[in-house]
XYZ file of C-alpha atoms in Angstrom:
708
model
C 3.470 24.143 21.201
C 2.481 21.158 22.965
C -0.058 18.829 21.286
C -3.168 18.055 23.651
C -2.748 14.392 22.968
C -0.878 11.549 21.679
C -2.408 11.706 18.365
C -1.940 15.497 17.745
C 1.591 15.231 16.986
C 3.989 15.231 13.808
C 3.837 12.439 11.363
C 7.649 11.529 11.430
C 6.681 8.142 12.650
C 4.760 7.473 9.543
C 7.643 7.868 7.284
C 9.237 4.920 5.696
C 12.258 5.171 7.906
C 10.185 4.235 10.936
C 9.996 1.168 12.770
C 13.580 -0.137 12.826
C 14.949 2.137 9.944
C 16.877 5.417 10.527
C 15.200 8.044 12.643
C 15.026 11.746 12.010
C 16.492 14.468 14.171
C 14.743 17.229 15.562
C 14.522 20.350 13.445
C 15.867 23.518 14.803
C 14.219 26.886 14.189
C 15.941 27.384 10.831
C 14.930 23.849 9.868
C 11.494 24.279 11.090
C 11.071 27.320 8.818
C 12.614 25.588 5.924
C 10.120 22.774 6.355
C 7.264 25.255 6.316
C 8.712 26.789 3.051
C 8.850 23.376 1.526
C 5.167 22.714 2.241
C 4.339 26.196 0.800
C 6.381 25.792 -2.372
C 4.652 22.365 -2.895
C 1.222 23.901 -2.578
C 2.065 26.758 -4.867
C 3.731 24.234 -7.403
C 0.466 22.007 -7.214
C -2.073 24.762 -7.211
C -0.761 27.695 -9.325
C 2.484 27.052 -10.889
C 2.977 25.882 -14.713
C 6.452 24.547 -14.463
C 7.066 21.512 -16.484
C 6.822 18.253 -14.711
C 10.559 17.364 -15.113
C 11.642 20.646 -13.511
C 9.051 20.626 -10.962
C 10.269 17.136 -9.913
C 13.854 18.391 -9.993
C 13.078 21.021 -7.556
C 11.041 18.691 -5.367
C 14.257 16.600 -5.151
C 16.459 19.584 -4.411
C 14.023 20.893 -1.594
C 13.668 17.480 0.042
C 17.474 16.848 -0.166
C 18.290 19.996 1.800
C 15.392 18.804 4.311
C 16.805 15.346 4.550
C 20.277 16.512 5.496
C 18.801 18.422 8.321
C 16.609 15.475 9.437
C 19.184 12.822 8.686
C 22.692 14.426 9.150
C 25.979 12.809 8.189
C 27.635 12.909 11.391
C 27.013 13.877 15.018
C 30.386 15.744 14.787
C 29.301 19.490 14.179
C 32.021 20.549 11.951
C 32.042 17.418 9.837
C 28.261 17.582 9.652
C 28.172 21.070 8.543
C 31.057 20.663 5.836
C 29.368 17.336 4.379
C 25.756 18.180 4.592
C 25.886 21.825 3.339
C 27.958 20.520 0.330
C 25.246 17.859 -0.389
C 22.415 20.328 0.149
C 24.079 22.937 -2.234
C 24.842 20.320 -4.779
C 21.399 19.040 -4.627
C 19.816 22.403 -5.419
C 22.529 23.174 -8.025
C 21.423 19.800 -9.831
C 17.890 21.018 -9.673
C 18.663 24.281 -11.062
C 20.816 22.916 -13.706
C 18.077 20.576 -14.921
C 15.825 23.800 -15.352
C 18.340 25.831 -17.119
C 20.339 23.230 -19.388
C 17.569 20.966 -20.762
C 16.781 23.008 -23.808
C 20.729 23.519 -24.568
C 21.133 19.881 -24.382
C 18.508 19.001 -27.124
C 20.113 21.997 -29.241
C 23.239 19.918 -29.085
C 21.627 16.727 -30.430
C 21.668 15.150 -26.841
C 25.502 15.082 -26.828
C 26.756 15.525 -23.115
C 29.278 18.308 -22.289
C 31.412 18.237 -19.004
C 28.679 20.097 -16.932
C 25.923 17.549 -18.026
C 28.152 14.585 -16.629
C 28.867 16.456 -13.469
C 25.153 17.547 -12.783
C 23.641 13.968 -13.657
C 26.295 12.073 -11.670
C 25.926 14.286 -8.658
C 22.287 13.964 -8.751
C 22.385 10.255 -8.922
C 24.965 9.937 -6.198
C 22.988 12.113 -4.013
C 19.731 10.408 -4.273
C 21.330 6.866 -3.560
C 23.156 8.637 -0.362
C 19.854 10.248 1.120
C 17.864 6.992 0.204
C 20.592 5.171 2.403
C 20.036 7.827 5.216
C 16.340 7.756 5.240
C 15.512 4.036 4.503
C 18.764 2.238 4.920
C 20.941 0.356 2.587
C 18.697 -2.145 0.704
C 17.096 0.580 -1.765
C 20.243 2.208 -2.674
C 21.894 -1.014 -3.230
C 19.372 -1.999 -5.544
C 19.415 0.857 -7.401
C 23.246 0.948 -7.814
C 23.094 -2.863 -9.010
C 20.317 -1.812 -11.430
C 22.213 1.025 -12.869
C 25.551 -1.038 -13.139
C 23.612 -3.783 -14.864
C 23.067 -1.438 -17.854
C 26.613 -0.391 -18.388
C 28.836 -3.057 -16.483
C 27.564 -6.581 -15.936
C 24.546 -6.888 -18.132
C 26.371 -8.439 -21.040
C 28.103 -10.903 -18.544
C 24.609 -12.331 -17.329
C 23.892 -15.690 -19.019
C 20.584 -16.746 -20.284
C 17.298 -14.825 -20.373
C 18.611 -11.889 -18.360
C 21.501 -11.100 -20.610
C 21.528 -7.510 -21.791
C 23.990 -6.030 -24.537
C 24.465 -2.889 -22.535
C 23.986 0.796 -23.079
C 26.661 3.689 -22.767
C 27.157 5.532 -19.649
C 26.046 8.544 -21.422
C 22.774 7.103 -22.357
C 22.163 5.747 -18.888
C 22.706 9.194 -17.251
C 20.743 11.056 -19.997
C 17.858 8.781 -19.225
C 18.190 8.653 -15.518
C 18.585 12.598 -15.211
C 17.142 14.138 -18.127
C 14.839 11.417 -19.235
C 10.932 11.698 -18.613
C 10.985 8.066 -17.413
C 13.996 8.408 -15.079
C 14.507 9.587 -11.544
C 12.576 12.572 -12.202
C 9.883 10.759 -14.164
C 6.513 9.389 -13.377
C 7.244 8.073 -9.807
C 8.741 11.635 -8.995
C 5.830 13.073 -10.385
C 3.509 10.981 -8.060
C 5.600 12.082 -5.147
C 5.673 15.802 -5.527
C 1.798 15.836 -6.559
C -0.489 13.121 -5.140
C 1.550 11.785 -2.090
C 2.816 15.293 -0.881
C -0.589 16.655 -0.929
C -2.151 13.772 0.940
C 0.583 13.391 3.465
C 0.245 16.992 4.143
C -3.609 16.622 4.406
C -3.070 13.894 7.075
C -0.752 16.122 8.985
C -3.432 18.698 9.092
C -6.183 16.377 10.315
C -3.976 15.104 12.949
C -2.853 18.486 14.273
C -6.689 19.563 14.016
C -7.431 17.019 16.538
C -9.216 14.579 14.068
C -7.088 11.745 15.538
C -8.624 12.386 19.036
C -12.177 12.320 17.595
C -11.436 9.075 15.533
C -10.385 7.132 18.725
C -13.244 8.567 20.886
C -15.862 7.681 18.128
C -14.237 4.251 17.704
C -14.404 3.628 21.538
C -17.944 5.022 21.750
C -19.179 2.606 18.786
C -17.355 -0.474 19.857
C -16.308 -0.266 23.559
C -19.330 -2.204 24.844
C -18.838 -5.022 22.744
C -17.048 -8.387 24.218
C -13.444 -7.672 23.293
C -14.391 -3.997 22.773
C -10.860 -2.549 23.216
C -9.770 -4.733 20.475
C -12.578 -3.588 18.093
C -11.987 0.010 19.131
C -8.210 -0.547 17.730
C -9.708 -1.953 14.482
C -11.995 0.931 13.938
C -9.681 3.588 15.262
C -6.754 2.197 13.240
C -8.858 2.078 10.087
C -10.230 5.371 10.348
C -6.685 6.902 11.161
C -5.312 4.890 8.175
C -7.931 6.597 6.010
C -6.388 9.989 6.572
C -2.745 9.019 7.120
C -2.133 6.093 5.105
C 0.716 4.894 6.891
C 0.793 1.737 8.823
C 3.647 2.561 11.307
C 2.102 5.871 11.869
C -1.197 4.215 12.908
C 0.556 1.859 15.359
C 2.446 4.426 17.255
C -0.326 6.961 17.208
C -3.300 4.770 18.166
C -1.431 2.107 19.858
C -0.491 4.318 22.693
C -3.944 4.475 23.641
C -5.589 1.086 22.370
C -2.847 -1.325 23.524
C -3.103 -0.236 27.112
C -6.827 -0.389 26.862
C -6.510 -4.094 25.324
C -4.353 -5.131 28.173
C -6.466 -3.762 30.897
C -9.378 -5.561 29.363
C -7.504 -8.923 29.841
C -5.898 -9.545 26.486
C -2.349 -10.862 26.572
C 0.231 -8.157 25.682
C 1.438 -10.190 22.645
C -1.901 -10.425 21.340
C -2.833 -6.741 22.080
C 0.169 -5.597 20.092
C -0.599 -7.942 17.270
C -4.120 -6.845 16.967
C -2.970 -3.205 16.784
C -0.142 -4.059 14.335
C -2.611 -5.987 12.224
C -5.317 -3.313 12.217
C -2.656 -0.477 11.460
C -1.573 -2.533 8.485
C -5.227 -2.584 7.287
C -4.993 1.486 7.524
C -3.025 1.432 4.255
C -5.799 -0.441 2.584
C -8.444 1.810 3.636
C -9.609 4.419 1.179
C -9.292 7.458 0.496
C -5.534 7.672 1.129
C -4.124 4.103 1.145
C -0.512 5.380 1.324
C 1.443 6.227 -1.731
C 0.763 3.038 -3.389
C -2.672 3.986 -4.605
C -1.359 6.929 -6.496
C 1.643 4.806 -8.091
C -1.121 2.216 -8.978
C -3.148 5.059 -10.650
C -0.250 6.058 -12.745
C 0.881 2.417 -13.643
C -2.685 1.239 -14.864
C -3.936 4.449 -16.090
C -7.007 3.896 -13.955
C -8.431 6.651 -12.184
C -7.637 7.226 -8.422
C -11.396 7.392 -7.850
C -12.099 4.298 -9.274
C -9.238 2.470 -7.300
C -10.446 3.769 -3.920
C -14.170 2.952 -4.757
C -13.320 -0.711 -5.474
C -11.158 -0.871 -2.424
C -13.863 -0.148 0.183
C -15.307 -3.651 0.307
C -11.927 -5.533 0.376
C -10.791 -3.100 3.247
C -13.886 -3.952 5.063
C -13.495 -7.641 4.829
C -9.759 -7.332 6.129
C -10.916 -5.641 9.165
C -13.711 -8.094 9.528
C -10.993 -10.849 9.589
C -9.093 -9.158 12.430
C -12.227 -8.504 14.359
C -12.967 -12.092 13.944
C -9.584 -13.190 15.888
C -10.365 -10.329 18.491
C -13.807 -11.927 18.935
C -12.527 -15.652 19.336
C -9.704 -14.679 21.709
C -12.130 -12.641 23.932
C -14.448 -15.696 24.054
C -11.284 -17.951 24.756
C -10.202 -15.745 27.797
C -13.844 -15.229 28.917
C -13.773 -11.347 28.831
C -16.892 -9.570 29.457
C -18.062 -6.223 27.995
C -17.430 -2.819 29.401
C -20.394 -0.632 30.131
C -18.454 2.325 31.376
C -18.149 3.806 27.840
C -19.143 7.311 26.647
C -22.390 7.106 24.367
C -22.003 7.518 20.743
C -24.221 10.542 20.082
C -22.345 13.013 22.516
C -19.226 12.146 20.665
C -20.572 12.655 17.221
C -22.316 15.804 18.436
C -18.985 17.205 19.623
C -16.762 16.202 16.648
C -19.022 16.071 13.561
C -17.043 18.759 12.000
C -13.882 16.660 11.841
C -15.701 14.575 9.195
C -16.166 17.493 6.961
C -12.688 17.217 5.323
C -13.312 13.634 4.452
C -16.663 14.340 3.084
C -15.244 17.400 1.090
C -12.514 15.046 -0.290
C -14.771 12.338 -1.315
C -17.382 14.779 -2.876
C -14.731 16.533 -4.977
C -13.339 13.414 -6.167
C -16.698 12.018 -7.186
C -17.580 15.546 -8.982
C -14.535 15.025 -11.033
C -11.778 17.109 -9.583
C -8.285 15.760 -9.416
C -6.845 14.237 -6.454
C -4.334 17.187 -5.910
C -7.156 19.698 -6.020
C -9.425 17.737 -3.860
C -6.431 17.170 -1.239
C -5.704 21.015 -1.280
C -9.298 21.818 -0.748
C -9.611 19.231 2.044
C -6.568 20.893 3.818
C -8.599 24.059 3.559
C -11.719 22.703 4.926
C -9.720 21.045 7.772
C -8.531 24.379 8.938
C -12.088 26.024 8.614
C -13.755 22.950 10.344
C -11.473 23.127 13.280
C -12.822 26.496 14.064
C -16.106 24.735 14.928
C -14.280 22.820 17.621
C -13.196 23.733 21.056
C -9.676 23.827 19.955
C -9.435 25.779 16.678
C -6.289 25.894 14.654
C -4.181 28.771 15.264
C -1.402 30.208 12.915
C 1.065 28.169 15.100
C -0.951 25.047 14.481
C -1.063 25.574 10.851
C 2.632 26.103 10.824
C 3.131 22.987 12.921
C 0.965 20.959 10.405
C 3.007 22.247 7.349
C 6.376 21.521 8.937
C 4.927 18.067 10.036
C 3.744 17.370 6.472
C 7.224 18.229 4.918
C 9.074 16.366 7.732
C 6.931 13.244 7.158
C 7.363 13.492 3.447
C 11.181 13.928 3.307
C 12.173 10.076 3.493
C 9.033 9.215 1.158
C 10.404 11.702 -1.427
C 14.091 10.250 -1.519
C 12.654 6.771 -1.517
C 10.244 7.353 -4.525
C 12.901 9.468 -6.501
C 15.621 6.530 -5.878
C 12.895 3.717 -6.903
C 12.294 5.629 -9.949
C 15.865 4.775 -11.067
C 15.051 1.114 -10.666
C 12.011 1.422 -12.682
C 13.711 3.336 -15.395
C 16.190 0.506 -15.571
C 13.471 -2.239 -15.762
C 11.958 -0.284 -18.676
C 15.131 0.386 -20.681
C 16.402 -3.223 -20.221
C 13.194 -5.062 -20.624
C 13.637 -7.041 -17.682
C 10.136 -6.707 -16.394
C 8.709 -8.598 -19.514
C 11.511 -11.273 -19.034
C 10.744 -11.582 -15.420
C 6.842 -11.974 -16.137
C 7.332 -14.533 -18.674
C 9.740 -16.549 -16.550
C 7.074 -16.309 -13.625
C 4.453 -17.772 -15.645
C 6.801 -20.610 -16.736
C 7.896 -21.431 -13.358
C 4.366 -21.666 -12.312
C 3.402 -23.796 -15.102
C 0.481 -21.362 -15.969
C -1.106 -21.697 -12.486
C -2.515 -18.699 -11.067
C -2.495 -19.964 -7.790
C 1.114 -20.742 -7.978
C 2.098 -17.571 -9.236
C 0.509 -15.866 -6.412
C 2.311 -18.030 -3.914
C 5.590 -16.912 -5.707
C 4.723 -13.394 -5.789
C 3.614 -13.564 -1.951
C 7.164 -15.142 -1.305
C 8.928 -12.496 -3.299
C 7.121 -9.732 -1.688
C 7.863 -11.168 1.793
C 11.840 -11.265 0.717
C 11.640 -7.694 -0.634
C 9.824 -6.708 2.413
C 12.710 -7.470 4.566
C 14.600 -4.578 3.207
C 12.279 -2.385 1.215
C 9.449 -0.128 2.604
C 5.919 -1.271 1.480
C 5.724 1.367 -1.322
C 8.844 0.404 -2.868
C 8.088 -3.173 -2.497
C 4.800 -2.602 -4.368
C 6.432 -0.560 -7.158
C 9.213 -3.277 -7.720
C 6.792 -6.092 -7.752
C 4.115 -4.493 -9.730
C 6.763 -3.529 -12.410
C 8.019 -7.314 -12.581
C 4.950 -9.306 -11.586
C 1.754 -7.534 -12.496
C 1.817 -8.407 -16.175
C 2.220 -12.131 -15.270
C -0.848 -12.042 -12.873
C -2.890 -9.929 -15.473
C -1.909 -12.269 -18.421
C -3.125 -15.376 -16.331
C -6.439 -13.840 -15.408
C -7.024 -12.769 -19.121
C -6.054 -16.547 -20.165
C -8.603 -17.834 -17.753
C -11.284 -15.574 -19.188
C -10.471 -16.431 -22.620
C -10.657 -20.269 -22.017
C -14.162 -19.624 -20.480
C -15.105 -17.736 -23.668
C -13.712 -20.254 -26.029
C -15.509 -23.063 -24.138
C -18.597 -21.187 -24.530
C -18.070 -21.016 -28.285
C -17.170 -17.407 -28.783
C -14.914 -16.440 -31.662
C -13.432 -13.920 -33.751
C -13.098 -13.692 -37.378
C -9.383 -14.145 -37.419
C -9.332 -16.985 -34.802
C -10.106 -19.722 -37.240
C -7.317 -18.759 -39.689
C -4.905 -18.706 -36.830
C -6.109 -21.891 -35.409
C -5.582 -23.680 -38.784
C -1.737 -22.637 -38.625
C -1.168 -23.455 -34.919
C -3.666 -26.070 -33.947
C -5.479 -27.424 -37.143
C -6.840 -30.436 -35.151
C -8.927 -27.908 -33.255
C -9.911 -25.606 -35.959
C -13.217 -27.243 -36.633
C -14.344 -26.685 -32.877
C -14.046 -22.926 -33.447
C -17.374 -21.238 -32.649
C -19.008 -24.059 -30.796
C -18.625 -25.314 -27.358
C -15.215 -27.137 -26.491
C -13.867 -28.817 -23.423
C -11.446 -26.788 -21.216
C -8.548 -28.929 -22.234
C -9.177 -28.190 -25.682
C -9.471 -24.253 -25.085
C -6.281 -24.292 -23.170
C -4.573 -26.269 -25.769
C -5.705 -24.012 -28.540
C -4.808 -20.634 -26.540
C -1.446 -22.091 -25.798
C -0.613 -22.517 -29.343
C -1.552 -18.915 -30.270
C 1.177 -16.506 -30.409
C 1.222 -13.726 -27.720
C 0.313 -10.840 -30.099
C -2.448 -12.851 -31.290
C -3.842 -13.683 -27.858
C -3.526 -10.150 -26.940
C -5.771 -9.336 -30.016
C -8.077 -12.177 -29.243
C -8.632 -10.780 -25.640
C -9.566 -7.346 -27.066
C -12.078 -9.202 -29.285
C -13.708 -11.466 -26.807
C -13.342 -9.779 -23.511
C -15.162 -6.447 -22.677
C -12.870 -3.592 -22.187
C -14.340 -2.846 -18.713
C -13.570 -6.334 -17.663
C -9.992 -6.146 -18.913
C -9.592 -2.849 -17.183
C -10.776 -4.237 -13.926
C -8.666 -7.349 -14.209
C -5.703 -5.115 -14.605
C -6.790 -3.398 -11.420
C -7.429 -6.617 -9.840
C -3.609 -7.844 -10.587
C -2.054 -4.643 -9.030
C -4.211 -4.829 -6.069
C -3.059 -8.338 -5.440
C 0.421 -7.089 -5.406
C -0.343 -4.054 -3.356
C -1.893 -6.172 -0.756
C 0.796 -8.878 -0.454
C 3.305 -6.067 -0.301
C 1.791 -4.872 3.090
C 2.860 -8.332 4.697
C 6.355 -7.104 5.856
C 4.324 -5.039 8.221
C 3.273 -7.990 10.308
C 5.440 -10.949 9.161
C 8.706 -11.863 10.995
C 11.458 -11.440 10.962
C 10.942 -7.852 9.775
C 7.248 -7.042 11.066
C 7.877 -3.072 11.317
C 4.329 -2.530 12.696
C 4.316 -5.518 15.013
C 7.891 -4.335 16.499
C 6.533 -0.930 17.138
C 3.354 -2.252 18.932
C 5.505 -4.720 20.870
C 7.478 -1.666 22.248
C 4.308 -0.289 23.482
C 2.779 -3.429 24.738
C 5.757 -4.434 26.627
C 5.956 -7.800 24.809
C 8.723 -9.801 22.930
C 9.076 -8.273 19.347
C 8.873 -11.750 17.685
C 6.032 -13.219 19.583
C 4.230 -10.033 19.035
C 5.334 -10.470 15.214
C 3.801 -14.031 14.927
C 0.621 -12.975 16.649
C 0.224 -10.057 14.074
C 1.010 -12.450 11.187
C -1.705 -14.826 12.407
C -4.453 -12.081 12.855
C -3.671 -10.306 9.513
C -4.298 -13.446 7.545
C -6.716 -11.407 5.464
C -3.780 -10.048 3.488
C -3.561 -13.475 1.986
C -7.158 -14.368 1.880
C -8.895 -11.344 0.335
C -6.302 -11.211 -2.754
C -7.873 -14.729 -3.662
C -11.126 -13.019 -4.013
C -9.703 -10.659 -6.529
C -8.570 -13.288 -8.940
C -11.070 -16.122 -8.262
C -14.201 -14.140 -7.465
C -15.752 -10.850 -8.763
C -14.955 -8.863 -5.796
C -13.093 -6.477 -7.980
C -14.000 -7.471 -11.516
C -17.800 -7.864 -10.876
C -20.675 -5.764 -12.051
C -24.008 -4.876 -10.196
C -24.261 -6.675 -6.938
C -21.647 -9.140 -7.549
C -19.052 -7.520 -5.523
C -21.371 -7.092 -2.495
C -22.481 -10.821 -2.852
C -18.849 -11.938 -2.969
C -18.242 -9.756 0.201
C -21.174 -11.231 1.957
C -20.297 -14.796 0.781
C -16.652 -14.657 2.018
C -17.648 -13.489 5.563
C -18.655 -17.066 6.983
C -15.519 -18.457 5.115
C -13.148 -16.316 6.977
C -15.144 -16.973 10.337
C -14.700 -20.675 9.490
C -11.023 -20.459 8.671
C -10.306 -18.140 11.721
C -12.105 -20.504 14.136
C -10.087 -23.373 12.419
C -6.736 -21.693 12.792
C -7.447 -20.463 16.359
C -8.882 -23.622 17.563
C -11.791 -21.811 19.323
C -15.484 -20.632 18.528
C -17.441 -20.444 21.477
C -15.711 -22.964 23.024
C -12.630 -25.213 22.050
C -12.844 -26.952 18.847
C -11.937 -30.642 18.277
C -9.642 -31.444 15.386
C -12.616 -32.812 13.450
C -14.503 -29.622 13.802
C -11.328 -27.512 12.945
C -10.659 -29.722 9.921
C -14.392 -29.438 8.719
C -14.366 -25.643 9.281
C -11.096 -25.226 7.378
C -12.142 -27.142 4.563
C -15.507 -25.612 4.250
C -13.951 -22.026 4.492
C -11.257 -22.835 1.758
C -14.009 -24.416 -0.636
C -15.906 -21.046 -0.576
C -12.866 -19.223 -1.517
C -11.302 -21.479 -4.071
C -12.427 -21.593 -7.736
C -14.690 -24.434 -8.755
C -18.208 -23.244 -9.768
C -20.464 -20.237 -10.316
C -20.783 -17.421 -7.775
C -24.197 -18.406 -6.721
C -23.135 -21.763 -6.082
C -20.412 -20.421 -3.696
C -22.891 -18.088 -2.234
C -25.311 -21.243 -1.472
C -22.308 -22.985 0.229
C -21.641 -20.087 2.229
C -25.164 -19.911 3.315
C -24.976 -23.579 4.485
C -21.732 -22.732 6.272
C -23.658 -19.775 7.982
C -26.188 -22.057 9.485
C -23.567 -24.734 10.460
C -21.693 -22.027 12.450
C -24.665 -20.444 13.991
C -25.703 -23.937 15.126
C -22.309 -24.737 16.482
C -22.073 -21.551 18.374
C -25.372 -22.018 20.016
C -24.442 -25.886 20.795
C -21.228 -24.536 22.376
C -22.949 -21.949 24.382
C -25.121 -24.363 26.059
C -22.043 -25.964 27.642
C -20.889 -24.727 31.143
C -18.648 -21.803 30.644
C -14.813 -22.217 31.121
C -13.325 -19.990 33.759
C -11.368 -17.109 32.430
C -7.831 -18.176 31.142
C -4.735 -16.325 32.577
C -3.098 -14.116 30.312
C 0.608 -13.603 29.786
């Protein structure tokens, strides 16, 4: 069946393998039927089955291993492909069945391996490494292999803090294959439940025609603005991202429409590609899907998925606002005018309102307390039913294609997450995560800003070889405790300065910092508070945090730490030399990939600015109106910083104006006073920006610049 538009197609481009990584083959009839079976099996497992989680993850691995060898064959030589891939498929399913049948017998033997245990566990590990290589490239399996070998081979040879005494090979393979924290552990559970259901939901929404409606809605809402096609790209990619959660999928599905529109409006090709790449990257930050990372975050933090997506709305809007600023400034620089030949908004809503029903159902069920898996399954049913209200209702063939599209898009993600589960397992069994967090804090000298810089650099390096979700998982495992600890320490310092105390604090202070014991319970200087806190053992500081900081604030700080890493892990989409989204956009725009990458990196500065609000301001940790005040306060700061970086507001800016705007914007974001003092400065800056805008508007207009 031929989809009616570019957006009504399969989601293979949204897999981690897109944008420079291995590309999947087309499925034949048998493969198409098997992909439908995989989707139906997962729907059954999530909705009706009562399989133990370990065995369910094993069958998830086996089914998607078979699908992966169909999509990513070993060779183009037919007989070789059939021989190798049929062996791998049979071995993967065999390992899944063995896990189901042999687990009880293993424990009856006192967890002592026999020959078949060795064979099954080794086969499972080798296959997931090979299929991760086929679907995502070499980096992830190499990291996993190094991690596994660290446990049994070279850990004892490493000097210093990362030395590890080592474990036996039997222990390693038991924990990797049979263990509840191994390759079939929490990460795999997230894969076969939350991630699969929402990727399948995205496939149904796209196949139903919701993607066409989203683009039409965005164009009707923003097309008449100056630089309207760029704003259309932002709105379209943000809305598409809310249902697909994939940056590359956004780029290739919306970019084929929005990039030509931007070029025809007068934007340079590299800027048009950069806007689409930056906007599509923001799609992974927009609730309710947010890619696989949001589900992993919920598992890591034990914070509900609903709470995560609820606090993520304002930050996502701020990010898109920053992208929109660059579009508006570039449109003013080029002297572009608005387009009046745009379809009115109401007819678009009238003809396509039913496409909003699945999202409304999803949000309503989550708010009502249903699990994300249940809400996702219900939203799929609502998607099919809602399509019957349109001019192109989903037929049985459309439903079959959507089921196959979802399984096809999920295959690389499944292998990626199972393989990353091996890395996370090694981090847990060796204690490397705690060691790295302590060393990170030491390198940064206790500075939260330097820690964020180090994490951003590590994210960029990891992003050169890892997909976004894998980059987040690795960084969160290693770095989130350090960021969280520094945020807690900063709050403890404020509490101690205000005279807060606990019954045990004075006793510990007498032992560790007797010169400050007399100051306990009264106001003290920041230097004294930091000295006292540094003198306390880590376990005492943890108890002090529980005594002096409200549990809700501790939870929100933990979430803020993970959101910082989640946001920074997106930068590989738009940052050269990798810039997967930017390179995909460049191929559509007909521009040079690296130029488009640097344009996207400039436009996507919100990826680095908004996380500062997570740790220095109450955008995530605030109560009441504080998050909203923080959002409003940040808006003029981002305008000033964008104008300073772009060198243009309503006319070219002098170096003095650029420096002044840059300093003013930075002053609002960086920590130095209360929220209301920052808000007052933001108000002053807003007045100054409005005055400068009007002053520049009175000057003779510059002729439109040539685009290239």
